[in-house]
Coordinates of C-alpha atoms (C1' of nucleotides) in Angstrom, one line a residue:
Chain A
X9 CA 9.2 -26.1 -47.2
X10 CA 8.7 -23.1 -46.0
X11 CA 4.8 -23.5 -44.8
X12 CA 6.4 -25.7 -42.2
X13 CA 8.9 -23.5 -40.8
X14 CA 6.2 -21.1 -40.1
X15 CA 3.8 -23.9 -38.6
X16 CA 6.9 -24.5 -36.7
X17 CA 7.1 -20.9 -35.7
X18 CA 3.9 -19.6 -35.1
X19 CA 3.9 -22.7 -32.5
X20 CA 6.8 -21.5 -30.9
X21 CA 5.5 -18.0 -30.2
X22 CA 2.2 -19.3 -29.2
X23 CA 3.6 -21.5 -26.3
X24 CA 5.7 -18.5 -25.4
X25 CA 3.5 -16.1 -25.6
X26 CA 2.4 -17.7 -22.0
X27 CA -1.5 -16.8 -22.6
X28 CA -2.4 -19.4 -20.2
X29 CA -3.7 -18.6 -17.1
X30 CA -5.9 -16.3 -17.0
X31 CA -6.3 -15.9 -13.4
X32 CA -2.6 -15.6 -12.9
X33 CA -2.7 -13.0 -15.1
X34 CA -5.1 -10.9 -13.9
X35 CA -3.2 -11.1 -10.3
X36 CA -0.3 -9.9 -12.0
X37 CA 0.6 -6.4 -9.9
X38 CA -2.7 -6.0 -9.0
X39 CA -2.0 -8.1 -5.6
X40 CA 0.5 -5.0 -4.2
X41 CA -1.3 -2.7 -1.9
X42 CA 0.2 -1.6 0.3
X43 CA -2.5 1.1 1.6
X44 CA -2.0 -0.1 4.9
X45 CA 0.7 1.7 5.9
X46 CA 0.7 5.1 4.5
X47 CA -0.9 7.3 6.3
X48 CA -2.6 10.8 4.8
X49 CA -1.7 14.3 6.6
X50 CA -4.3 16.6 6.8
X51 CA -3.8 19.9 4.4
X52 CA -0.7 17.8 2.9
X53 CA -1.4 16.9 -1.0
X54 CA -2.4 13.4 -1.3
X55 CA 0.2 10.8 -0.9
X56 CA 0.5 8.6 -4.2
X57 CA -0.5 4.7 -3.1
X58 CA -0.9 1.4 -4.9
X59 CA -4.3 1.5 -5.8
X60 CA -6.5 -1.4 -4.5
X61 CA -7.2 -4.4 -6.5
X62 CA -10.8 -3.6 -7.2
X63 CA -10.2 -0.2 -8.2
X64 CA -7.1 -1.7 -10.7
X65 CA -9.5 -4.1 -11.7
X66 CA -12.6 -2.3 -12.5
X67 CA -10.3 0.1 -14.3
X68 CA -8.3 -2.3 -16.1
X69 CA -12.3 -4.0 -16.7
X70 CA -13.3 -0.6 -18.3
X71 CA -9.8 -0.2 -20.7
X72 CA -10.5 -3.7 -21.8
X73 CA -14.4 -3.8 -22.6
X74 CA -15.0 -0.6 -23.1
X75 CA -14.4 -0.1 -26.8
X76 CA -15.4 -4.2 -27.6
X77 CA -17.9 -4.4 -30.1
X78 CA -20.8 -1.9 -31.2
X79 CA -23.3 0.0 -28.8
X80 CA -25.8 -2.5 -28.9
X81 CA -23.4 -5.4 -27.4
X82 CA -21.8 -3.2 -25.1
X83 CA -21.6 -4.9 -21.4
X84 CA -20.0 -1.7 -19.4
X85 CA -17.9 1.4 -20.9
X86 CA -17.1 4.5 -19.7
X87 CA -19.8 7.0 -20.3
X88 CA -19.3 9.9 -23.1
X89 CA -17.4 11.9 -21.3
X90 CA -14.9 9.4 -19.3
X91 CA -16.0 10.6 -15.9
X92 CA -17.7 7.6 -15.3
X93 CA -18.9 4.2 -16.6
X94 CA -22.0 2.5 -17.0
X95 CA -23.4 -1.0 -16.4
X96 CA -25.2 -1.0 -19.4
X97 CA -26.1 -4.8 -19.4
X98 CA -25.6 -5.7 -15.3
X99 CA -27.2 -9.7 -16.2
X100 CA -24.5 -9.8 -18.5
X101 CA -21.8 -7.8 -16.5
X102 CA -22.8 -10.1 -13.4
X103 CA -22.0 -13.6 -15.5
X104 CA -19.8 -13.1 -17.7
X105 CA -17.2 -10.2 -16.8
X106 CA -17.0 -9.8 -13.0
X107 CA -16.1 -13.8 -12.6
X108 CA -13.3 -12.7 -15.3
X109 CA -11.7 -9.9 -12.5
X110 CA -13.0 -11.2 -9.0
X111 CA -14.3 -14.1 -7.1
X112 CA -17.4 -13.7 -7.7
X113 CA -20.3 -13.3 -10.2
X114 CA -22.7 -11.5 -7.8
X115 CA -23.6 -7.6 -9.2
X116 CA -24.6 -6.5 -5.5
X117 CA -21.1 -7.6 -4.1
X118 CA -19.9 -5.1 -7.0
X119 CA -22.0 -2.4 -6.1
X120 CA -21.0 -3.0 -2.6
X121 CA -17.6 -2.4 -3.3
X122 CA -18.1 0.9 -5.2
X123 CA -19.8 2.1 -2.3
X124 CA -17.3 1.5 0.1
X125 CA -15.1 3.1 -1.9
X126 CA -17.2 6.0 -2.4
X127 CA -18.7 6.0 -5.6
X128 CA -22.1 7.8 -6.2
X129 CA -24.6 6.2 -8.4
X130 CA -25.9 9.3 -10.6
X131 CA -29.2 8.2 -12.2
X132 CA -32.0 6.2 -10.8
X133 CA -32.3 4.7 -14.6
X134 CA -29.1 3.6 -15.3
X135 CA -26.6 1.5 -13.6
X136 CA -24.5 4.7 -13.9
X137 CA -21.5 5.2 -11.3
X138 CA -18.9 8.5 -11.0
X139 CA -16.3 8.9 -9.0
X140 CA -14.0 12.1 -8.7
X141 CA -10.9 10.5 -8.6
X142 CA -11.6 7.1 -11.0
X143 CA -11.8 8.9 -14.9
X144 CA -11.1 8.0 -18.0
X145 CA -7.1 7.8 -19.0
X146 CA -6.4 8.8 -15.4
X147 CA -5.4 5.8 -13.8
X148 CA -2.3 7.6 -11.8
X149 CA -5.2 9.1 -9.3
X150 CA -6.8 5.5 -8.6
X151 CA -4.2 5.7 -5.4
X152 CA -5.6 8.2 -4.4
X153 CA -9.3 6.8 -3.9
X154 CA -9.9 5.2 -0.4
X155 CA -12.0 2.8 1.5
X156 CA -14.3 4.9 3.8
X157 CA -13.5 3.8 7.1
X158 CA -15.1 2.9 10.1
X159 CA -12.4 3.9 12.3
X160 CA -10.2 7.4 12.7
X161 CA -8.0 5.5 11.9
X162 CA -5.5 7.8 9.8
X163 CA -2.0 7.3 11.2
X164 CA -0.3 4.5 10.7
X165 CA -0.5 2.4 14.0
X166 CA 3.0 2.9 15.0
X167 CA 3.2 6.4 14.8
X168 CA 0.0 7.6 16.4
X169 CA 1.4 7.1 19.6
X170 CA 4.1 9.7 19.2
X171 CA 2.1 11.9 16.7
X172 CA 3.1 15.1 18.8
X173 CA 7.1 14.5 18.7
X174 CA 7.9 15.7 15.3
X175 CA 11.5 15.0 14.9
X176 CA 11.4 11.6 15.9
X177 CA 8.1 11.1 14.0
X178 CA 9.5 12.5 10.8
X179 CA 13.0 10.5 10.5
X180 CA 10.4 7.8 11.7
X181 CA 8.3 8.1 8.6
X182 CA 11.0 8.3 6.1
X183 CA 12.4 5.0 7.8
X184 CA 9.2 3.7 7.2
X185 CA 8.7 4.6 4.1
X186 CA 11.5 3.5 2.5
X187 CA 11.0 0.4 4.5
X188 CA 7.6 0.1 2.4
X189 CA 9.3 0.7 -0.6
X190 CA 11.9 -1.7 -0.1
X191 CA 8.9 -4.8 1.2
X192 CA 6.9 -3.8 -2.1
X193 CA 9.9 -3.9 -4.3
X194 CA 10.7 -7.6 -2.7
X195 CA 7.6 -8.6 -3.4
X196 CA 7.2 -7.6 -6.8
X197 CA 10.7 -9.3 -7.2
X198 CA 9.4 -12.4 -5.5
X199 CA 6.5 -12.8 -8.3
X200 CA 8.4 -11.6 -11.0
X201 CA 10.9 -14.6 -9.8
X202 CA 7.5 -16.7 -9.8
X203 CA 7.1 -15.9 -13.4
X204 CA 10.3 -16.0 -14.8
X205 CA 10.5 -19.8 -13.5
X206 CA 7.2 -20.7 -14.9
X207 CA 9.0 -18.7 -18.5
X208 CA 11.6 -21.2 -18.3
X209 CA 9.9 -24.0 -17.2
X210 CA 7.6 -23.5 -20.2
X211 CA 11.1 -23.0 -22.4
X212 CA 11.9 -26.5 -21.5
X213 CA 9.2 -28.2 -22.2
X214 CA 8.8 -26.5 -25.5
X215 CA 12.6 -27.7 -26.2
X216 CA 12.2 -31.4 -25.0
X217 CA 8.9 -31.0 -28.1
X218 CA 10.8 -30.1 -30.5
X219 CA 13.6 -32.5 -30.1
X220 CA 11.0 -35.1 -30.5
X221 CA 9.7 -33.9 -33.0
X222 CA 13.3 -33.2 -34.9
X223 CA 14.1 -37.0 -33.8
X224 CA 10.9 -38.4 -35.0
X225 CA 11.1 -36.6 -38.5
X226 CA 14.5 -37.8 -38.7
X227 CA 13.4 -41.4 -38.3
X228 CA 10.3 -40.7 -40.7
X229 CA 12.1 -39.6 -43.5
X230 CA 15.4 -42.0 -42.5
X231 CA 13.0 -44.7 -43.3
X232 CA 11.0 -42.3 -46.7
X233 CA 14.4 -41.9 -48.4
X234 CA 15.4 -45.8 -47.6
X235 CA 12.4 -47.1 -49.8
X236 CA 13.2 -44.5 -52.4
X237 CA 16.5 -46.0 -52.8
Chain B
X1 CA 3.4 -36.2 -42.3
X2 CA 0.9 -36.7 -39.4
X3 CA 3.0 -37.8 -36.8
X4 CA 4.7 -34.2 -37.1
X5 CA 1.4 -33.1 -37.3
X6 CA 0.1 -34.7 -34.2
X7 CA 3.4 -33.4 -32.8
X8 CA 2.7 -29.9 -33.1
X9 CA -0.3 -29.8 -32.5
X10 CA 0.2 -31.6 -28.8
X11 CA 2.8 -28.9 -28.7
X12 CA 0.0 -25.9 -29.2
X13 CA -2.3 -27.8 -26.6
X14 CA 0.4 -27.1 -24.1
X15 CA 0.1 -23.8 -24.7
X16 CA -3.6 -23.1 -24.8
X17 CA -4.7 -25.4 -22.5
X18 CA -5.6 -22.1 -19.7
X19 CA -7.5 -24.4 -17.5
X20 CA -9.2 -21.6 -15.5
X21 CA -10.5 -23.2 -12.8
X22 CA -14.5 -22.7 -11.5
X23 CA -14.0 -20.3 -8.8
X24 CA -17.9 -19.9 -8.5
X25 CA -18.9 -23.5 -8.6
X26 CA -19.5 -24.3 -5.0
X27 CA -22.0 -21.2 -3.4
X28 CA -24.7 -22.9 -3.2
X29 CA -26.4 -24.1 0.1
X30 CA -24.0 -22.6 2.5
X31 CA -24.5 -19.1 2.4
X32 CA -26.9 -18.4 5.2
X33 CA -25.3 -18.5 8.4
X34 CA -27.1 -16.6 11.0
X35 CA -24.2 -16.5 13.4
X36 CA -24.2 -12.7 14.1
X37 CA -26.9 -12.5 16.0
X38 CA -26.5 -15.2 18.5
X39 CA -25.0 -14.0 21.6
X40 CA -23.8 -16.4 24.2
X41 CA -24.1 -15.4 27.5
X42 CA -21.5 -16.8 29.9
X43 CA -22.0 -20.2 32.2
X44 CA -24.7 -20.6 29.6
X45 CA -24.5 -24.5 28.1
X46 CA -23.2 -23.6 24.5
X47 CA -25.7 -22.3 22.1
X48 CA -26.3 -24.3 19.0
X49 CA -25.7 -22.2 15.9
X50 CA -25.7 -22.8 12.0
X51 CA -22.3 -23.2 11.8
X52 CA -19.8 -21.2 9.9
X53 CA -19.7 -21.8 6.5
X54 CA -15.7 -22.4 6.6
X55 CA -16.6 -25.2 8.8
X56 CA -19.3 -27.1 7.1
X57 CA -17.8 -27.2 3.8
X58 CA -14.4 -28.7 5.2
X59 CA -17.0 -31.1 6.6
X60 CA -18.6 -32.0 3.8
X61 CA -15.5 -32.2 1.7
X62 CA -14.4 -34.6 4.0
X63 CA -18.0 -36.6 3.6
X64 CA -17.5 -36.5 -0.1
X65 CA -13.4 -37.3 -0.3
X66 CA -12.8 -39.4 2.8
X67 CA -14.0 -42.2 1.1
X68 CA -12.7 -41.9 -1.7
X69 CA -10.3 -44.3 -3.8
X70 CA -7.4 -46.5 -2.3
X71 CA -5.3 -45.2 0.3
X72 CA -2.6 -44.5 -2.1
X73 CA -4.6 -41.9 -4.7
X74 CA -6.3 -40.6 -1.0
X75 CA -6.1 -36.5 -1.0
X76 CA -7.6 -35.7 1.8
X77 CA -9.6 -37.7 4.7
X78 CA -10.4 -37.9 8.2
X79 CA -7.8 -39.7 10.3
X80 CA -8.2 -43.8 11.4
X81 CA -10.3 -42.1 14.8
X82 CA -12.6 -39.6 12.9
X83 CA -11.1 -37.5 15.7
X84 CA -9.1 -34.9 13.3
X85 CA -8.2 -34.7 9.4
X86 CA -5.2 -35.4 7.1
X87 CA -4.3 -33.6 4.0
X88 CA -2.4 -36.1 2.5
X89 CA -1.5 -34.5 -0.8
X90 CA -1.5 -31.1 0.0
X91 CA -0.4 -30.2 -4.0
X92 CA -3.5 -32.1 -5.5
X93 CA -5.6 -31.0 -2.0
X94 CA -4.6 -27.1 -3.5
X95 CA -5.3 -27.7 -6.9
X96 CA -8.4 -30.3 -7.1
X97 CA -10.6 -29.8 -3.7
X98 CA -10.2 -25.9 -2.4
X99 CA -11.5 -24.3 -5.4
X100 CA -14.5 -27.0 -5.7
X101 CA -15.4 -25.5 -2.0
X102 CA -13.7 -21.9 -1.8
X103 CA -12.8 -19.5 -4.0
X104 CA -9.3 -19.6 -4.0
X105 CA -6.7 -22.2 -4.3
X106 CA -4.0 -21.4 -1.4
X107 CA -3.2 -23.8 0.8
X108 CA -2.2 -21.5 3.0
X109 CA -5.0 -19.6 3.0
X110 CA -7.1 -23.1 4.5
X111 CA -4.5 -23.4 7.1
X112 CA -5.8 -19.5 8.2
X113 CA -9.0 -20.6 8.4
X114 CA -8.1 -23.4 10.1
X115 CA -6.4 -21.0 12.7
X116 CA -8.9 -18.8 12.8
X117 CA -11.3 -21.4 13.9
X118 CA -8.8 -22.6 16.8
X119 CA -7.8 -26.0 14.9
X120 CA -4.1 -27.5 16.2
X121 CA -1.6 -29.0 13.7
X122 CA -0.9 -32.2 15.6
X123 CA 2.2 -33.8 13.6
X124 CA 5.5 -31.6 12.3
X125 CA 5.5 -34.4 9.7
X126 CA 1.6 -34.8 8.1
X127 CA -0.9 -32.2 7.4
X128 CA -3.1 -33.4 10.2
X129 CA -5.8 -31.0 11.9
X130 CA -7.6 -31.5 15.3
X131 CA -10.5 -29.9 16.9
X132 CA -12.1 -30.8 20.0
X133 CA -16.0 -30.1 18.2
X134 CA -14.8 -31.3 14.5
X135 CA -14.9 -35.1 14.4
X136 CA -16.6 -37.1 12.3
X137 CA -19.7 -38.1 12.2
X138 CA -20.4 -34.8 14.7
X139 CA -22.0 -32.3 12.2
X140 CA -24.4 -31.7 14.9
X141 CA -21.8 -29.5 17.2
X142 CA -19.7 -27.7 14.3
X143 CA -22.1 -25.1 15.6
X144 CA -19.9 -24.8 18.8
X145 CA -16.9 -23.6 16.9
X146 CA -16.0 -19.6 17.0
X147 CA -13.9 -18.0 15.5
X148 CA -11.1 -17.1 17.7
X149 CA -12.1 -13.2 18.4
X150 CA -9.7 -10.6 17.6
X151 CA -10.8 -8.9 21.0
X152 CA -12.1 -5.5 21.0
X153 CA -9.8 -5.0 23.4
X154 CA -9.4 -1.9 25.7
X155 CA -7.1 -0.2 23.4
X156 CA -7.8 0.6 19.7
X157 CA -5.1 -1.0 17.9
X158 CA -2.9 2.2 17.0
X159 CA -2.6 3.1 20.7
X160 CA -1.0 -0.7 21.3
X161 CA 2.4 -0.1 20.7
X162 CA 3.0 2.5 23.4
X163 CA 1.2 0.5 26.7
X164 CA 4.6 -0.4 27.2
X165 CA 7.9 1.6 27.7
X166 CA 10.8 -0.4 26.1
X167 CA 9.4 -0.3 22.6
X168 CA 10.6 2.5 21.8
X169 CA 14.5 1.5 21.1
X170 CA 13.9 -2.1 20.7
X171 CA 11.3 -1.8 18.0
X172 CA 13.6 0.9 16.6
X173 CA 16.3 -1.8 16.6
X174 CA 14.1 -4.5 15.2
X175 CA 13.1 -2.2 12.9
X176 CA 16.6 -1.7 11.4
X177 CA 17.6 -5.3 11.4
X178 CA 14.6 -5.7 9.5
X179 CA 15.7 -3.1 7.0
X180 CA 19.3 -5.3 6.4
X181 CA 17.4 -7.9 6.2
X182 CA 15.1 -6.9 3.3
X183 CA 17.7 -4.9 1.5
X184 CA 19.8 -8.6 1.7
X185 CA 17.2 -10.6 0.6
X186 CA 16.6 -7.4 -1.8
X187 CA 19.3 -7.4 -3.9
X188 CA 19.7 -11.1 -4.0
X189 CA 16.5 -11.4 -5.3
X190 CA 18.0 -8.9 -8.1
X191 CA 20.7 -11.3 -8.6
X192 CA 18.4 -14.0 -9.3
X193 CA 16.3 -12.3 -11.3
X194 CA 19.2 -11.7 -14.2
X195 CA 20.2 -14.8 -13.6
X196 CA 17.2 -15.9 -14.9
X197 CA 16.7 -14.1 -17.3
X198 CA 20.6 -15.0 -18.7
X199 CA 18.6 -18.6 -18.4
X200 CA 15.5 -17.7 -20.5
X201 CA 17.3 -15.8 -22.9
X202 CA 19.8 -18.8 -23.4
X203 CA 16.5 -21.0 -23.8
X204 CA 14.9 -18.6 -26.7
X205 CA 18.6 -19.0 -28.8
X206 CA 18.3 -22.5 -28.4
X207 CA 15.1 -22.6 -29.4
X208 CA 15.2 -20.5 -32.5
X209 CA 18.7 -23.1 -33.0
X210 CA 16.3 -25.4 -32.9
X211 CA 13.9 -24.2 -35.5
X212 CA 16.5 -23.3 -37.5
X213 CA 18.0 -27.0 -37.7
X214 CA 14.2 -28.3 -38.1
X215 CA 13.6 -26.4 -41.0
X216 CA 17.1 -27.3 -42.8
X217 CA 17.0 -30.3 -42.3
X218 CA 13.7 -30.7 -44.1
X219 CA 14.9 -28.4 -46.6
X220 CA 17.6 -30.6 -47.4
X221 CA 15.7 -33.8 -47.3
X222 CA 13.1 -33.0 -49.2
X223 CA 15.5 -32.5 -51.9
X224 CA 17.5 -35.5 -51.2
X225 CA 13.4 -37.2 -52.1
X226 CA 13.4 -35.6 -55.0
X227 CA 17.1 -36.2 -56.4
X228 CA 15.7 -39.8 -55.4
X229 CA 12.7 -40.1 -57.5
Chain C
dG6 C1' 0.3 -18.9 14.3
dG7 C1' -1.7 -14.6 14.1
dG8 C1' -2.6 -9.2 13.1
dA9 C1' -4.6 -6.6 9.9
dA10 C1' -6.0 -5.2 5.2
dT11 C1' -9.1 -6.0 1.4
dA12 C1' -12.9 -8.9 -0.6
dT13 C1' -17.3 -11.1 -0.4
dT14 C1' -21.6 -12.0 1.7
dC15 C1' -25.6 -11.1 4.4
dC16 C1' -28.8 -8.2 6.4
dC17 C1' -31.1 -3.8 7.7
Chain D
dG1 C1' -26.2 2.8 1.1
dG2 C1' -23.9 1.0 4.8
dG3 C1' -22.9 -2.1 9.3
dA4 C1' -20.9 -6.2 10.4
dA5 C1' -19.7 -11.0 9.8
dT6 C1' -16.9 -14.3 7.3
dA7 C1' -13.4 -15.2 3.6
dT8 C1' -9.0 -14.4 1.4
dT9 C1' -4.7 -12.3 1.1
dC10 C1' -0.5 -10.4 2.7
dC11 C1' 2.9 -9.8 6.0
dC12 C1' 5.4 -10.5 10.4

DNA sequence: GGGAATATTCCC
DNA sequence: GGGAATATTCCC
C-alpha cells in the first residue's frame, strides 16, 4: 500500500517543512542592523553594512511579487529596467502586501520611509520610486543606503572624541569592529539556536503522531485480522 | 481506515496551522494625541493633555480584562487597590492581549514602555506595575504622565564619553572583558548549535525509522488479510 | 532600567 | 517631502 506511505510522507515533509509562521519568518535575518556603529570616512569607499529592515524588506517584497501573476494583476514590480519599482496598485499594496513585511497597512508610513531613506519619486503619474543604490539583482549595495539624518552625527559616539589621535583611533576601530562582528555573529547564533529548538521541538511532536498513529493501526488491524480468523 | 485518516490529517493541522496573528487590528480611536504641542511651563498646575496613546490602551485593556473570568484563568488586572496592575500570566498576557492593543507581541518591549513612562516594578516576585497618575478609575489624569525625557542635554551625545578623564583606560578595559566575554559566550553558542543539530538530525532518522516501520507493517498485514480471506 | 537605533504616526 | 513625537527593537 504504497499510496499510504506517500500520504505518510508527504505529511512528514509538510510538518517539517516549518511553513508556519509567517511573521517569524519574515524576521528571520532581517532583525540584524547593526548600522549603528559603523561609522563612514569621508573620501573612504563605502563601508559594507547590514542593510535595514525596510530596505531588506521592500527588496525581498519586490523579488517575491514582482514576477507573480500577469501585468494586469500586478500589485508592485520593479520597473523595465530594474532601477526602480512601481506601486502599480497602492489600495492593493496598502492591504494586502505591506501588513505581509511591516506593522502596518498604511501606504503614507511607506512612502515615509522611502523618503527618509532617500528615495526620489520620478513621475507625478505613477507611484514610481528610484533609488541609486536599491536596483534590481543588486541587493549587496542595500548596506550601503542610509537614513538621512538630522544630526552630523557620522562617528561612532565613542570615537568622536578622539577623532584627531590616529593611532589610538585606528587600533580602536579595528577593536570595535571586530567587536561588532563578534555581537552580530552572537546574535545571529542566538536565533539560529531559537530555531533549531522550535526544529526539534516540532520533530517531537511529529514523532509522539506517528507513534499513535503506528499504535492505533496496530490495534485496528490487531482487532481486523481477529474477525477474519 | 478513518481513524488513520483523522490521524494524519490532525498531524497536517499541526503543520499548517500559521496562526498569524492581527497585528493591525487595534488602530482605531487612539491615534490622535496632540501631545507635542503642549508645553508646560514650570510652577504651572499640570496641564491636562490627551494622553499618550501607550497609556490609554494599557488602560483600557485593563477596563476590558480586569474583569474578566475567575481569578484562576485572570491574565492581566488591576491589583485589589486599583492603585497599580498585575500581569499575571505574562506567556498568555504576550501572546493574547499585546497584539490586540500593539503591534508587537514582546513582553519586554511593554515593560520599555512601561519605563519610558516612569512606571516602578513593585514586587521581585509578580509582574506588578505602579504609577502615582495610573489607578483605576483615574482616566481623567493619564494626561499627567510624560515620558521620561531623554534630555537634550548640554552635550550632544558623541561628545559624552570624554566629560570625564578616567574613561579612557577603564572603558578600554571594559571594553576587552567584554570582548572575552562575547567570544566565550561565542563559541559556546557554536557548541550548542551542533549539538543541536546532532539532535535534529537524530530526530529525522528516527523519523524516516518510523515511516519506514509504518509502511511495513501495513505491507505485511495487508497480506496477512488477504492470506485470511 | 535605560540609551539609542529604526519604525510608525501625525502634522506642516 | 520632511520635522518631530511616539512605538518597537536591540543592546548594554
Amino acid at each position: 500500500m504504497n499510496l499510504f506511505r506517500q500520504q505518510l510522507e508527504s505529511t512528514f515533509k509538510l510538518s517539517s517543512m516549518a511553513d508556519n509562521y509567517n511573521v517569524l519568518e519574515l524576521n528571520i535575518g532581517l532583525g540584524n542592523n547593526n548600522n549603528s556603529k559603523v561609522g563612514g570616512h569621508a573620501g573612504q569607499s563605502p563601508r559594507q553594512r547590514c542593510p535595514a529592515p525596510f530596505l531588506l524588506k521592500t527588496y525581498e517584497l519586490l523579488e517575491e511579487l514582482s514576477e507573480n501573476e500577469k501585468d494586469s494583476t500586478k500589485i508592485v514590480s520593479w520597473n523595465a529596467e530594474g532601477t526602480g519599482f512601481v506601486v502599480w496598485s497602492p489600495a492593493e499594496f496598502s492591504e494586502l502586501t505591506l501588513p505581509r513585511y511591516f506593522k502596518h497597512n498604511n501606504f503614507s508610513s511607506f512612502i515615509r520611509q522611502l523618503n527618509t531613506y532617500g528615495f526620489k519619486k520620478i513621475s507625478s503619474k505613477k507611484w514610481e520610486f528610484k533609488h541609486e543604490k536599491f536596483q534590481r539583482g543588486c541587493r549587496h549595495i542595500l548596506g550601503e543606503i542610509t537614513r538621512k539624518k538630522c544630526e552630523p552625527s557620522v562617528f561612532p559616539a565613542y570615537l568622536k572624541s578622539s577623532s584627531e589621535e590616529n593611532n589610538a583611533t585606528s587600533s580602536m576601530e579595528e577593536n570595535n569592529d571586530h567587536h561588532q562582528l563578534l555581537m552580530e555573529e552572537n546574535k545571529n547564533l542566538k536565533k539560529e539556536r531559537l530555531e533549531l529548538q522550535m526544529q526539534i521541538d516540532e520533530c517531537k511532536t511529529l514523532e509522539m503522531k506517528l507513534l499513535e498513529c503506528l499504535s492505533q493501526f496496530m490495534d485496528s488491524h490487531q482487532n481486523k485480522v481477529r474477525r477474519l480468523c
